[in-house]
Amino acid sequence: MSWTENRFRTAIAVFAVLAGIVVYVIGHEVFPYLSVNHDEGVYLQQANLLLQGKLWLTADLSKVFQPWFFIRDGKRLYPKYTPVAAGLFTLGLRLAFLGWRSR
């Protein structure tokens, strides 16, 4: 590897680390309680369902109670959102869990 290639790769790595730091700082300083619409709870619930190999919750709920952002179909409750964001959360949860278990 030439000196120029090595320098370019180092610059890219430094840029990636700095971008990660900026995202982290903005995420924690600008949005200390996550987003203002509170969708993260739904995504995390859906991610937990995916980790368990499920696509819906099963519950015998009262007709007067409807969990937020879920659709009722008999005794099944489906999240209203597509599983794209939840899939990313699932990946992160899986990696965090594997990292925790390997210690």
Coordinates of C-alpha atoms in Angstrom, one line a residue:
M1 CA 0.0 0.0 0.0
S2 CA 1.4 3.4 -1.0
W3 CA 1.8 6.3 1.4
T4 CA -1.1 8.2 -0.4
E5 CA -3.5 5.2 -0.1
N6 CA -2.6 4.8 3.6
R7 CA -3.2 8.5 4.2
F8 CA -6.6 8.4 2.4
R9 CA -7.7 5.4 4.4
T10 CA -6.7 7.1 7.6
A11 CA -8.6 10.3 6.7
I12 CA -11.7 8.2 5.9
A13 CA -11.4 6.4 9.3
V14 CA -11.0 9.7 11.2
F15 CA -14.0 11.2 9.3
A16 CA -16.1 8.1 10.2
V17 CA -15.2 8.4 13.9
L18 CA -15.9 12.1 14.0
A19 CA -19.2 11.6 12.2
G20 CA -20.1 9.0 14.8
I21 CA -19.2 11.3 17.7
V22 CA -21.3 14.1 16.1
V23 CA -24.3 11.8 15.8
Y24 CA -23.9 10.6 19.4
V25 CA -23.7 14.2 20.8
I26 CA -26.6 15.4 18.7
G27 CA -28.7 12.4 19.7
H28 CA -28.0 12.9 23.4
E29 CA -28.0 16.7 23.6
V30 CA -30.8 17.6 21.2
F31 CA -33.0 14.5 21.8
P32 CA -32.3 13.5 25.4
Y33 CA -35.6 11.7 25.7
L34 CA -35.4 10.3 22.2
S35 CA -37.9 11.8 19.6
V36 CA -40.9 14.0 20.4
N37 CA -43.4 11.5 18.9
H38 CA -42.3 8.6 21.1
D39 CA -42.3 5.9 18.4
E40 CA -39.2 4.3 19.8
G41 CA -41.3 2.4 22.3
V42 CA -43.2 0.8 19.5
Y43 CA -40.1 0.0 17.6
L44 CA -38.4 -1.5 20.7
Q45 CA -41.5 -3.6 21.4
Q46 CA -41.6 -4.8 17.8
A47 CA -37.8 -5.5 18.0
N48 CA -38.4 -7.7 21.1
L49 CA -41.2 -9.5 19.2
L50 CA -38.8 -10.2 16.3
L51 CA -36.1 -11.4 18.7
Q52 CA -38.6 -13.9 20.0
G53 CA -39.6 -15.0 16.5
K54 CA -43.0 -13.4 16.7
L55 CA -44.8 -10.9 14.5
W56 CA -47.7 -10.0 16.9
L57 CA -48.6 -9.9 20.6
T58 CA -51.3 -12.2 21.9
A59 CA -53.4 -11.0 24.7
D60 CA -56.9 -11.3 26.1
L61 CA -57.6 -7.6 26.5
S62 CA -60.6 -5.7 27.5
K63 CA -62.5 -4.0 24.7
V64 CA -61.9 -0.6 26.4
F65 CA -58.1 -1.0 26.3
Q66 CA -56.1 -0.5 23.1
P67 CA -52.3 -0.5 23.3
W68 CA -50.9 2.6 21.6
F69 CA -49.8 2.1 18.0
F70 CA -51.1 -1.5 17.7
I71 CA -53.9 -2.9 15.6
R72 CA -56.3 -5.5 17.2
D73 CA -57.3 -8.6 15.3
G74 CA -59.2 -10.8 17.7
K75 CA -56.6 -11.6 20.4
R76 CA -53.7 -10.6 18.2
L77 CA -52.1 -7.2 18.3
Y78 CA -50.0 -6.1 15.3
P79 CA -47.7 -3.0 15.4
K80 CA -48.9 -0.4 12.9
Y81 CA -45.4 0.2 11.6
T82 CA -43.5 -1.9 9.0
P83 CA -40.6 -3.9 10.6
V84 CA -37.8 -2.0 8.9
A85 CA -36.9 0.3 11.8
A86 CA -37.6 -2.5 14.3
G87 CA -35.4 -4.8 12.3
L88 CA -32.5 -2.3 12.8
F89 CA -33.3 -2.1 16.5
T90 CA -33.4 -6.0 16.5
L91 CA -29.9 -6.1 15.0
G92 CA -28.6 -3.7 17.6
L93 CA -30.2 -5.5 20.4
R94 CA -28.9 -8.8 19.2
L95 CA -25.3 -7.4 18.8
A96 CA -25.5 -5.8 22.3
F97 CA -26.8 -9.0 23.8
L98 CA -24.1 -11.1 22.2
G99 CA -21.4 -8.6 23.3
W100 CA -22.8 -8.7 26.8
R101 CA -22.8 -12.5 26.9
S102 CA -19.2 -12.8 25.6
R103 CA -17.8 -10.9 28.5

